[in-house]
XYZ file of C-alpha atoms in Angstrom:
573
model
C 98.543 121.641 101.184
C 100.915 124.547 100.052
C 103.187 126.394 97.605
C 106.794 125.975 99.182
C 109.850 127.597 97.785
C 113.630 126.911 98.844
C 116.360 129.099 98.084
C 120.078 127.311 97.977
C 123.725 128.822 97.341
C 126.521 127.204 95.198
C 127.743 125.315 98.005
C 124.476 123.964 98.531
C 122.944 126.006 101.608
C 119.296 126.428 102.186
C 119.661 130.140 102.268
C 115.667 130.883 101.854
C 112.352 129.670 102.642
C 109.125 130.916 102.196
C 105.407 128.889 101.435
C 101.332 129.645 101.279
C 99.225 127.296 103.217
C 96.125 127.157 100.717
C 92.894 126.797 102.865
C 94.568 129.309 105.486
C 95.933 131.724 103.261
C 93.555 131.490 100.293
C 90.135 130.672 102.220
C 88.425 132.335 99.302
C 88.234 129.127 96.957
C 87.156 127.132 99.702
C 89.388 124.046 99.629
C 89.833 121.670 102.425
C 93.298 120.509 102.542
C 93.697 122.253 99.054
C 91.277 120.500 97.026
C 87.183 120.084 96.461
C 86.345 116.457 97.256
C 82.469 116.554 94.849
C 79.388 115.291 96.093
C 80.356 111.284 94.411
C 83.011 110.975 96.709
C 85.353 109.855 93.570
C 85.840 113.270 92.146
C 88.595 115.171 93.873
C 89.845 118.687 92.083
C 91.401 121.933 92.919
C 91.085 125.617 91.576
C 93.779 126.141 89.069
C 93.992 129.942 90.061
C 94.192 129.124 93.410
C 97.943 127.659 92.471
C 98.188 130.994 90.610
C 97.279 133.481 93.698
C 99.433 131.209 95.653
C 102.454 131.892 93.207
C 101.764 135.476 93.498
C 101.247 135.864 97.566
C 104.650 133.427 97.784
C 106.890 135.637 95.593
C 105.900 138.599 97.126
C 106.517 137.401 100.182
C 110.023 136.553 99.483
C 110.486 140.173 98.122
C 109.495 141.279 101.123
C 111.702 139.352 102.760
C 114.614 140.612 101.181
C 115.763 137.848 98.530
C 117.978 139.383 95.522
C 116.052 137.674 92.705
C 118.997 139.166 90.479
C 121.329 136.756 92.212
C 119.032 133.695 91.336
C 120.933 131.786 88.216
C 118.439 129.198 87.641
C 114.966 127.728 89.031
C 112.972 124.413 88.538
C 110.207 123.099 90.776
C 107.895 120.137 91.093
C 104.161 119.682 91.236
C 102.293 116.944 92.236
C 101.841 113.798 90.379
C 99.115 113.121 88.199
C 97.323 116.460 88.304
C 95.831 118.119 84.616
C 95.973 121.637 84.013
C 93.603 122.847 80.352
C 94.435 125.855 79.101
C 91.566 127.717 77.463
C 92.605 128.999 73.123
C 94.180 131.460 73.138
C 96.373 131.318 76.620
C 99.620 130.874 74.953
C 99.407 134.638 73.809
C 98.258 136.082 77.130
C 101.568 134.064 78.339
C 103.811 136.149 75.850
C 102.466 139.191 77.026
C 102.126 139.398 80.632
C 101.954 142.948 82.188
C 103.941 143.128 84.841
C 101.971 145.887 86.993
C 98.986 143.310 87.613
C 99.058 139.898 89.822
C 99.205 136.796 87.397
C 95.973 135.587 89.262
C 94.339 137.975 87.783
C 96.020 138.089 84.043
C 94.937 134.225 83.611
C 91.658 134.244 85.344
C 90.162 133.589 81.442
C 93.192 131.340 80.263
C 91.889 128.016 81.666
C 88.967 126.047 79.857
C 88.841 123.796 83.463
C 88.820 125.981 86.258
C 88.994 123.082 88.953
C 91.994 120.701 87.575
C 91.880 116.947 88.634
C 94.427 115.787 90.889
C 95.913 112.483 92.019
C 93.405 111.804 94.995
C 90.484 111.720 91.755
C 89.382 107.887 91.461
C 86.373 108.655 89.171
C 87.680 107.459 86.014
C 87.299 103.642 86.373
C 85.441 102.978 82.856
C 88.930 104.715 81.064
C 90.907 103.016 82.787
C 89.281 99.921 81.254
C 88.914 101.353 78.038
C 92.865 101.931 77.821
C 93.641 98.831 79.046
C 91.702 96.975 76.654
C 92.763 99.216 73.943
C 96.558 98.466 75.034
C 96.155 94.597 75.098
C 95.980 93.638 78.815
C 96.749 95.826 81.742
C 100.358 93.932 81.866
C 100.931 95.155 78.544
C 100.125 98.491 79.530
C 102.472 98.526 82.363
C 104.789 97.132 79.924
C 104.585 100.553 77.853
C 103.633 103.035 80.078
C 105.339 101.469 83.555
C 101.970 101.072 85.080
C 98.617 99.042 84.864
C 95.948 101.663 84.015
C 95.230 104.152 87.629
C 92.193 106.417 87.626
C 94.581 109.528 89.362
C 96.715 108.765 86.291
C 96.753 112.124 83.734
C 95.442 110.264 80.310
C 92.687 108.569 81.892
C 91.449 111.713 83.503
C 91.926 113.390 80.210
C 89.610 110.447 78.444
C 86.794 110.961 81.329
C 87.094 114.999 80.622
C 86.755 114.124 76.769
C 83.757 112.136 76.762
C 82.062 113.554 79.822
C 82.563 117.540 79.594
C 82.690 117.820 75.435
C 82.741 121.380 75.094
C 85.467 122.411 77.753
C 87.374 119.745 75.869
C 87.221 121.440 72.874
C 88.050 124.821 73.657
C 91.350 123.169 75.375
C 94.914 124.831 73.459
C 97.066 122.608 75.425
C 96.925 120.119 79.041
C 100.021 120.610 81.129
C 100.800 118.933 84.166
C 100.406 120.635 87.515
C 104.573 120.844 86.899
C 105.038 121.845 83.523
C 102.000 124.311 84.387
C 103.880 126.106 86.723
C 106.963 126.295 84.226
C 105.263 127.496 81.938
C 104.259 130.761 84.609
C 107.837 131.243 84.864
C 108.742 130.915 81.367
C 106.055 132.826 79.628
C 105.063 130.101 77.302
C 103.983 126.666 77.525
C 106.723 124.054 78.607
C 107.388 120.506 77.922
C 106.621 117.683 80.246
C 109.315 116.200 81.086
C 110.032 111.977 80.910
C 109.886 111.772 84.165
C 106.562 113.335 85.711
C 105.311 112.227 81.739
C 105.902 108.462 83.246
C 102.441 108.875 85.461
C 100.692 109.637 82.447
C 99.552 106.216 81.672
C 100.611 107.640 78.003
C 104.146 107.920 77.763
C 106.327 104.784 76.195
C 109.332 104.539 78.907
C 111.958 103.391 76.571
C 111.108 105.485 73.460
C 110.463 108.795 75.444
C 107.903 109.392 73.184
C 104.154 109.355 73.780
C 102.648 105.754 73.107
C 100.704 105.473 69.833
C 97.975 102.872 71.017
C 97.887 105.052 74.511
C 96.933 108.176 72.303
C 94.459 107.386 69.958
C 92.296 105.203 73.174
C 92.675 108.585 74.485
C 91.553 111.642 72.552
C 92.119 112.545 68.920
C 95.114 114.781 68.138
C 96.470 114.556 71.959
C 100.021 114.803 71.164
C 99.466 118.615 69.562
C 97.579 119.527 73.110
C 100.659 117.871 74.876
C 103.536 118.895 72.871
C 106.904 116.865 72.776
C 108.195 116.110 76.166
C 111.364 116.230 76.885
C 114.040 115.365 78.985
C 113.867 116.253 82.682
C 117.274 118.327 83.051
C 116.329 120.393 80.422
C 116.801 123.908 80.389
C 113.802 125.215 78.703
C 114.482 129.043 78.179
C 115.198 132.385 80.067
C 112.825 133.505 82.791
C 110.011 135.406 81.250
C 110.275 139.594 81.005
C 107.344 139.353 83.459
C 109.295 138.254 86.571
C 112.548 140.293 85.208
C 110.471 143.367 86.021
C 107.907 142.670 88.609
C 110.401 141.173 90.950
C 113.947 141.715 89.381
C 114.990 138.406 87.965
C 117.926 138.275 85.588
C 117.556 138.337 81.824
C 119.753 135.558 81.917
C 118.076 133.706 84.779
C 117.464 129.862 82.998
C 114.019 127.733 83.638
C 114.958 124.129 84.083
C 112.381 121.751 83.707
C 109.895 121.009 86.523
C 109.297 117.559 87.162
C 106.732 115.911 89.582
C 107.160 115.410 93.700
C 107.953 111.662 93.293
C 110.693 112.353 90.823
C 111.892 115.199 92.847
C 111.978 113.638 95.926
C 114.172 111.142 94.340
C 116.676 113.512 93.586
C 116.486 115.338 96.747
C 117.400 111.726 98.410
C 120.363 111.844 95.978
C 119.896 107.983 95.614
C 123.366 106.028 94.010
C 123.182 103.178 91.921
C 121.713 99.877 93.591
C 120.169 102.068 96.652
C 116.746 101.652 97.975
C 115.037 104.182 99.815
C 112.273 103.386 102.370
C 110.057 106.424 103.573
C 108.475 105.192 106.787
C 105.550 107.418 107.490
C 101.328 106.859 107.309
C 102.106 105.561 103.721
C 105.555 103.573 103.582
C 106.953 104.289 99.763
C 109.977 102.845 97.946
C 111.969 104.517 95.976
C 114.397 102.119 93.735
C 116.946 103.188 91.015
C 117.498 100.290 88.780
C 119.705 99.151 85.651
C 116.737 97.627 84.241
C 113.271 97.666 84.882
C 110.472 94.958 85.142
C 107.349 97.046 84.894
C 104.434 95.092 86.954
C 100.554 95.004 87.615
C 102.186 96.775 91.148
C 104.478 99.291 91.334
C 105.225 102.330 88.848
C 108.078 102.074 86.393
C 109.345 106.226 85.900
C 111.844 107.905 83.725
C 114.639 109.378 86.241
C 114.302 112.908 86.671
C 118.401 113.377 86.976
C 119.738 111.012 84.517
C 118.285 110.991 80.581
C 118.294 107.057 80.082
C 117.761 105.554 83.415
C 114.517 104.974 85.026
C 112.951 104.960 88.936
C 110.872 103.061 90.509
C 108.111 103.715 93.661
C 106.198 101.363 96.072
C 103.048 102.395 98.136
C 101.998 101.385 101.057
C 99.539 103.569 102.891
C 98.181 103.579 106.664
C 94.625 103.158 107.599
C 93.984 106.210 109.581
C 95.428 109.603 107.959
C 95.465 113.132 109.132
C 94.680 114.640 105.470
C 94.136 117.945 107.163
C 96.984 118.627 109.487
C 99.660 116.358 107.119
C 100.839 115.269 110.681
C 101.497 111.828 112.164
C 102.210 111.153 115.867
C 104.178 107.825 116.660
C 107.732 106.231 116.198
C 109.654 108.810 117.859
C 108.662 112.059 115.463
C 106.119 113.491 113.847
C 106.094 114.068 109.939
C 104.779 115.846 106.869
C 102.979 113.487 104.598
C 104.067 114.670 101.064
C 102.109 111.529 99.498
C 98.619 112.821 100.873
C 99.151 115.883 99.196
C 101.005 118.468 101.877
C 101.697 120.737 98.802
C 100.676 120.381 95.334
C 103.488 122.824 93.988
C 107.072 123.500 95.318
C 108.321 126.186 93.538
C 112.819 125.893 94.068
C 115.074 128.566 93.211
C 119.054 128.202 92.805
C 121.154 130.354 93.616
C 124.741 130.187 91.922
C 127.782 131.973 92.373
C 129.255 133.348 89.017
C 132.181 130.994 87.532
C 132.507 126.951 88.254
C 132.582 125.056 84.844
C 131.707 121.250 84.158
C 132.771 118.555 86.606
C 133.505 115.030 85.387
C 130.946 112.973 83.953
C 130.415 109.639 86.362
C 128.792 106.579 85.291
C 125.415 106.343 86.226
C 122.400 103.686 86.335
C 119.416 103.141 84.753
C 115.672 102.858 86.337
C 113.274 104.934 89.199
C 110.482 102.915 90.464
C 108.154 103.827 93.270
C 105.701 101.500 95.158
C 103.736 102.451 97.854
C 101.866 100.448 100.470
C 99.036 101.374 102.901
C 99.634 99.497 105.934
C 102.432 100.861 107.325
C 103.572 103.161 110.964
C 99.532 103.088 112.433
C 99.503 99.504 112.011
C 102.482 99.233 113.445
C 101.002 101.878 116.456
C 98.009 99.876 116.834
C 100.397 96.700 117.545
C 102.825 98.891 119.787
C 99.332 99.856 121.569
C 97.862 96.290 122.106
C 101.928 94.457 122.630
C 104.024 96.663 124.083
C 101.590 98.773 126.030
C 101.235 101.853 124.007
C 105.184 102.197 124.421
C 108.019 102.523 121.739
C 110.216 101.599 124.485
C 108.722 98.726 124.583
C 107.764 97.698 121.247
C 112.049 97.938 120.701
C 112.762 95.927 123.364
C 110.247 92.917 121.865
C 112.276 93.579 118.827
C 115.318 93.267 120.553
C 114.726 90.121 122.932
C 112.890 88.008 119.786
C 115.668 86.106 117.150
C 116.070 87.101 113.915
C 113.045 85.218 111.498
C 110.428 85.259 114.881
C 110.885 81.595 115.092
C 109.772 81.164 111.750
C 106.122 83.300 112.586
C 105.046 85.400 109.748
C 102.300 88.035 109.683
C 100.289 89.816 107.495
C 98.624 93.009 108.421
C 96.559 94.686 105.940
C 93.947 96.760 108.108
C 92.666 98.554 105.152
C 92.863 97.590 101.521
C 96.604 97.270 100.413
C 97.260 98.654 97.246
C 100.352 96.074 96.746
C 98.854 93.297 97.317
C 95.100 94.432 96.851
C 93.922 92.672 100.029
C 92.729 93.275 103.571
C 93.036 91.502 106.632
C 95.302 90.123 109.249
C 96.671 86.906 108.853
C 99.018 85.372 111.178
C 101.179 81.300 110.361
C 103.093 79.813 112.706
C 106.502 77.676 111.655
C 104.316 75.173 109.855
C 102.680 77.538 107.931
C 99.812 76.918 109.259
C 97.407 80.119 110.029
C 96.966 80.973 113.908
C 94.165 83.713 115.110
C 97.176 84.988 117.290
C 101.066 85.830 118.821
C 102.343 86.256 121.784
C 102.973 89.705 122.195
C 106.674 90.071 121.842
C 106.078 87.496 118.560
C 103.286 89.949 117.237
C 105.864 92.523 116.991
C 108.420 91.445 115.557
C 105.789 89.406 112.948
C 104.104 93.103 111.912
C 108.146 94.669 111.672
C 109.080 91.567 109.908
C 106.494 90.986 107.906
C 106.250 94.598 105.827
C 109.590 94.594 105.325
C 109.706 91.535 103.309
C 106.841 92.520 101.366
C 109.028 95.843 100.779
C 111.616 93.630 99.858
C 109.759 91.484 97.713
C 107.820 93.674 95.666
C 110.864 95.148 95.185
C 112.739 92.104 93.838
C 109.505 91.750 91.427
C 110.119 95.348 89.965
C 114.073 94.609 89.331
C 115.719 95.362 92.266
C 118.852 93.321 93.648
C 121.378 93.879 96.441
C 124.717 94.946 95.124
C 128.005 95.679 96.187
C 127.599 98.850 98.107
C 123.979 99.049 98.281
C 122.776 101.337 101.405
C 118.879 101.720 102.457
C 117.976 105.141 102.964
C 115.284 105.502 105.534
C 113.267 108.691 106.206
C 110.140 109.189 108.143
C 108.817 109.026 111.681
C 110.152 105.466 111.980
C 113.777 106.251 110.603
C 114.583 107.563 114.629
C 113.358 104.067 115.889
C 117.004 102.223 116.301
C 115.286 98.890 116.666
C 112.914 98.971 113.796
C 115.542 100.160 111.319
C 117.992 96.901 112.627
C 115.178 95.016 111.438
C 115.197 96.760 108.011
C 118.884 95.824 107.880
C 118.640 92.454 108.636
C 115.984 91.542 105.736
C 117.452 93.565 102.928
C 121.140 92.121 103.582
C 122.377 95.965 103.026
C 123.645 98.549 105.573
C 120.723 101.859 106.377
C 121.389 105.108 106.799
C 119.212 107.738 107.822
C 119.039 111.477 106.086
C 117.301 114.643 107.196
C 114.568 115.117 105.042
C 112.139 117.844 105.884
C 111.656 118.726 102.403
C 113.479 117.003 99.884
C 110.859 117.021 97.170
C 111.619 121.036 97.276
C 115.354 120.591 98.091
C 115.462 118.067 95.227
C 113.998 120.922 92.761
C 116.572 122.910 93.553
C 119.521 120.504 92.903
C 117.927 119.931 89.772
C 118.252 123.598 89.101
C 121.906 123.890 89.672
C 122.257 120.598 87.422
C 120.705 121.732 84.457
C 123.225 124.638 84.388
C 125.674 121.864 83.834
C 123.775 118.737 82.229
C 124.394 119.726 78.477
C 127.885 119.659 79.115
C 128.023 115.863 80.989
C 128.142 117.015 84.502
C 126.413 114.408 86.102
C 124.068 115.175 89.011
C 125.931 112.641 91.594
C 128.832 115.375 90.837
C 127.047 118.277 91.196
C 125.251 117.347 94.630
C 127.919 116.012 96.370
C 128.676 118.708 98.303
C 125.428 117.983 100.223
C 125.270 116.264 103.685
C 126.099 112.939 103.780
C 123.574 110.208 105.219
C 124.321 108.716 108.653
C 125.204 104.959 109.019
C 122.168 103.939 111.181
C 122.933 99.607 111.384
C 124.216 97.174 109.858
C 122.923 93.643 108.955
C 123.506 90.592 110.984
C 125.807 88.138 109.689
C 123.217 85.557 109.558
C 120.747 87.712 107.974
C 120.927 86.884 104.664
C 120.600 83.248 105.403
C 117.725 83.539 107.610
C 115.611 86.065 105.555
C 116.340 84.460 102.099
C 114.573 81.311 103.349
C 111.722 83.664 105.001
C 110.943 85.371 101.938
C 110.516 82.138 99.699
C 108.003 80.956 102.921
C 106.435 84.518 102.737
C 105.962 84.428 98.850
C 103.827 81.545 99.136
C 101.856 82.415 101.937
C 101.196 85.913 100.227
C 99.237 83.772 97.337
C 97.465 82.062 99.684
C 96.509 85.359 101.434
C 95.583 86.718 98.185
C 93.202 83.883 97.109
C 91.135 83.820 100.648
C 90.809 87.566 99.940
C 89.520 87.130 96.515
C 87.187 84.352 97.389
């Protein structure tokens, strides 16, 4: 885990990078792969002024380095999902007055009434989660406000299990920021607003009102919205950079703080999705990222605001691998290896943008509505363990099996959930043959194609469920270790009907932070952000689909829906 920052020019240039690997750089708070995992297993937290030191060590190091902070017109950043930060009464005044001869580290080190904040890996708050679905009406109802069923890692329930559980910290709490609005409000010298989007993994925030739920609050903790404060919308521009940086480091007076959002939401924008897109990330957790007009919020899948456009929404799918390198963030297999954002390889990026002078507002385009995310556990080690027992521990290959087997496997379907799947919740491998009846195995050329096959239309499925639909010009954007396997991605073609491209994304959670910054220069005055980032790289046309894939696969997903159930009730039972 780290603190990342990425510089960028006005034509959109990384000119600038510089991060802080925690447990390496920080070894004083003791954190393996930036958090404390407690003695229940369930607990999971880090040391909020560990994010703080890290914010000092990275800025000095880019002031070594040379950067003109002068230069830098505006700056947003992202923080990871989920994560509570409590300041301690009477913060908000040590914020206003920050002396700029001393490290910020030590300024706060009495401004927090929770020094070790939960974070998104946290699954100890079961009981709340319960307690606020009952108090919504139903956990679909509660997806139905908030965009999700009730999640332990989600903030509100974390903030209930704080509440009951540690009283007295609770009450000496002036405000709970997220772990991205936290680190605004460093920069801006004053607490900042949550914005919709990183608000939308709250469990607390009413998607279409953009206001915080009623019946979410009070289940909560009394008086929550005053320790929240109004949130906002994510291209705000929140204020001028505090005095503190102006004279520590040499910021501009005029330098503007645009709202931080969380690494979901920023990743989104750093993809630069287009109405009707899907993006698949293909790593140790494969996660889709959907913009839609209008969103069908689910007991799978999160519903969020969209971090670049005011009234449209995103949504995410899961799906996570069995055997994950927490530690190194690194996954061997599928032709690259990878930094697994989603298991926590930072829990702060930290983007500045850098503007040249002049430029005024570009025309407004029309725009969509909806971000959803789903993620999904089973994803490139299964499909390594199958390579490894099919195709001889060779990618080579496990292509070539994909290449010399027909388009629906002869009507074979597989299911491969090696460790608990979060969408569906089930484990197990089950394999049908054409007559749906269920086999104990493939050949091996079948078996991989069935594994390929097989996640995809569960990508595509769960998908469908949340609102998606194929439209004219709908691309795939695929990222990961598996996006440089030719083979694989034909298959991902074929079963979404829609052409993929591939984009070079080392870092697009930071990179999107930064075209966020550069957009809320021009937001107010109905630049949209397609507009402002198009000067960016565009993705690379990777396949196309076959022409009979959309008869083929349309059958094959009404076979696999069924079969799912049945998967699903053997599970349960």
């Amino acid at each position: 885990m780290k603190l990342k920052a990425v510089v960028i020019d006005g034509e959109l240039r990384v000119v600038h990078q510089s991060g802080v690997q925690f447990d390496a750089e920080l070894p004083e708070f003791r954190t393996q792969g930036g958090v404390h995992i407690h003695t229940d297993r369930l607990t999971v937290t880090s040391p909020v002024l560990m994010w703080v030191k890290a914010l000092d060590l990275l800025l000095d190091k880019m002031k070594r380095a040379g950067l003109d902070f002068s230069r830098v017109r505006a700056l947003s950043g992202s923080g990871q999902q989920h994560g509570s930060v409590f300041w301690r009464r009477g913060a908000s005044e040590t914020l206003k007055h920050l002396d700029p001869d001393q490290d910020l580290h030590q300024l706060l080190q009495d401004s927090f009434s929770v020094s070790d904040s939960p974070v998104w890996m946290d699954s100890s708050s079961t009981q709340q989660c319960e307690d606020l679905q009952a108090a919504a009406g139903g956990a679909l109802r509660l997806a139905e406000i908030t965009g999700s069923r009730a999640y332990e890692r989600f903030t509100g329930n974390q903030i209930a299990k704080l509440r009951q559980t540690r009283a007295e910290e609770f009450q000496d709490t002036e405000r709970i920021s997220l772990v991205s609005s936290f680190a605004a409000s460093l920069f801006l010298g004053g607490y900042a607003a949550i914005d919709y989007s990183d608000g939308s993994g709250m469990n607390l925030l009413d998607i279409r009102t953009r206001n915080w739920s009623e019946i979410c609050l009070q289940a909560t903790a009394p008086h929550l919205d005053q320790l929240l404060g109004a949130p906002l919308p994510s291209t705000s521009v929140l204020g001028p950079v505090s005095s503190y940086f102006v004279h520590r480091y040499g910021f501009s007076e005029s330098c503007s703080v645009v709202a931080f959002t969380g690494d979901n939401p920023a990743s989104l924008a750093g993809m630069r999705l287009q109405p009707g897109d899907v993006a698949v990330s293909l790593g140790t957790s494969d996660t889709v990222f959907l913009w839609l007009q209008q969103p069908r919020p689910a007991l799978e899948g999160h519903v969020f605001c969209n971090p670049v456009e005011q009234q449209e929404y995103m949504a995410l799918l899961w799906y996570t691998h069995t055997h994950t390198h927490k530690q190194t963030g690194e996954l061997s297999g599928e032709g690259s290896m990878m930094s697994r954002k989603s298991e926590g390889t930072r829990l702060l990026d930290a983007s500045a943008m850098l503007v040249r002078k002049g430029g005024g507002a570009r025309d407004r385009l029309q725009c969509f509505r909806c971000f959803v995310i789903s993620s999904f556990k089973n994803g490139s080690l299964t499909r390594e363990r199958v390579r490894n027992e099919c195709a001889g521990a060779s990618w080579e290959l496990f292509s070539a099996a994909l290449r010399d087997t027909p388009l629906g496997n002869h009507g074979n379907i597989g299911f491969y959930f090696e460790t608990m799947e979060i969408t569906p919740p089930v484990i197990g491998v089950h394999r049908f043959d054409s007559a749906d009846c269920e086999v104990s195995s493939l050949s091996p050329q079948v078996e991989v194609r069935a594994v390929v096959e097989g996640q995809f239309l569960s990508r595509r499925l769960h998908a469908e469920r949340l609102g998606y639909s194929i439209i004219p010009g709908t691309r795939v954007l695929a990222t990961g270790g598996a996006s440089s396997n030719k083979e694989i991605l034909q298959v991902l073609s074929d079963v979404f009907n829609a052409p993929v491209y591939t984009i070079d994304l080392s870092d697009s959670t930071c990179l999107g932070s930064a075209y966020r910054a550069l957009h809320g220069l021009v937001a107010e005055s109905g630049a949209s952000f397609v507009d402002v980032v198009k000067k960016a790289p565009e993705p690379r046309l990777v396949a196309t689909p076959h022409p009979k894939a959309k008869e083929v696969y349309d059958e094959l997903l009404k076979r696999y829906v069924q079969l799912e159930e049945r998967v699903v009730q053997k599970s349960h039972s």
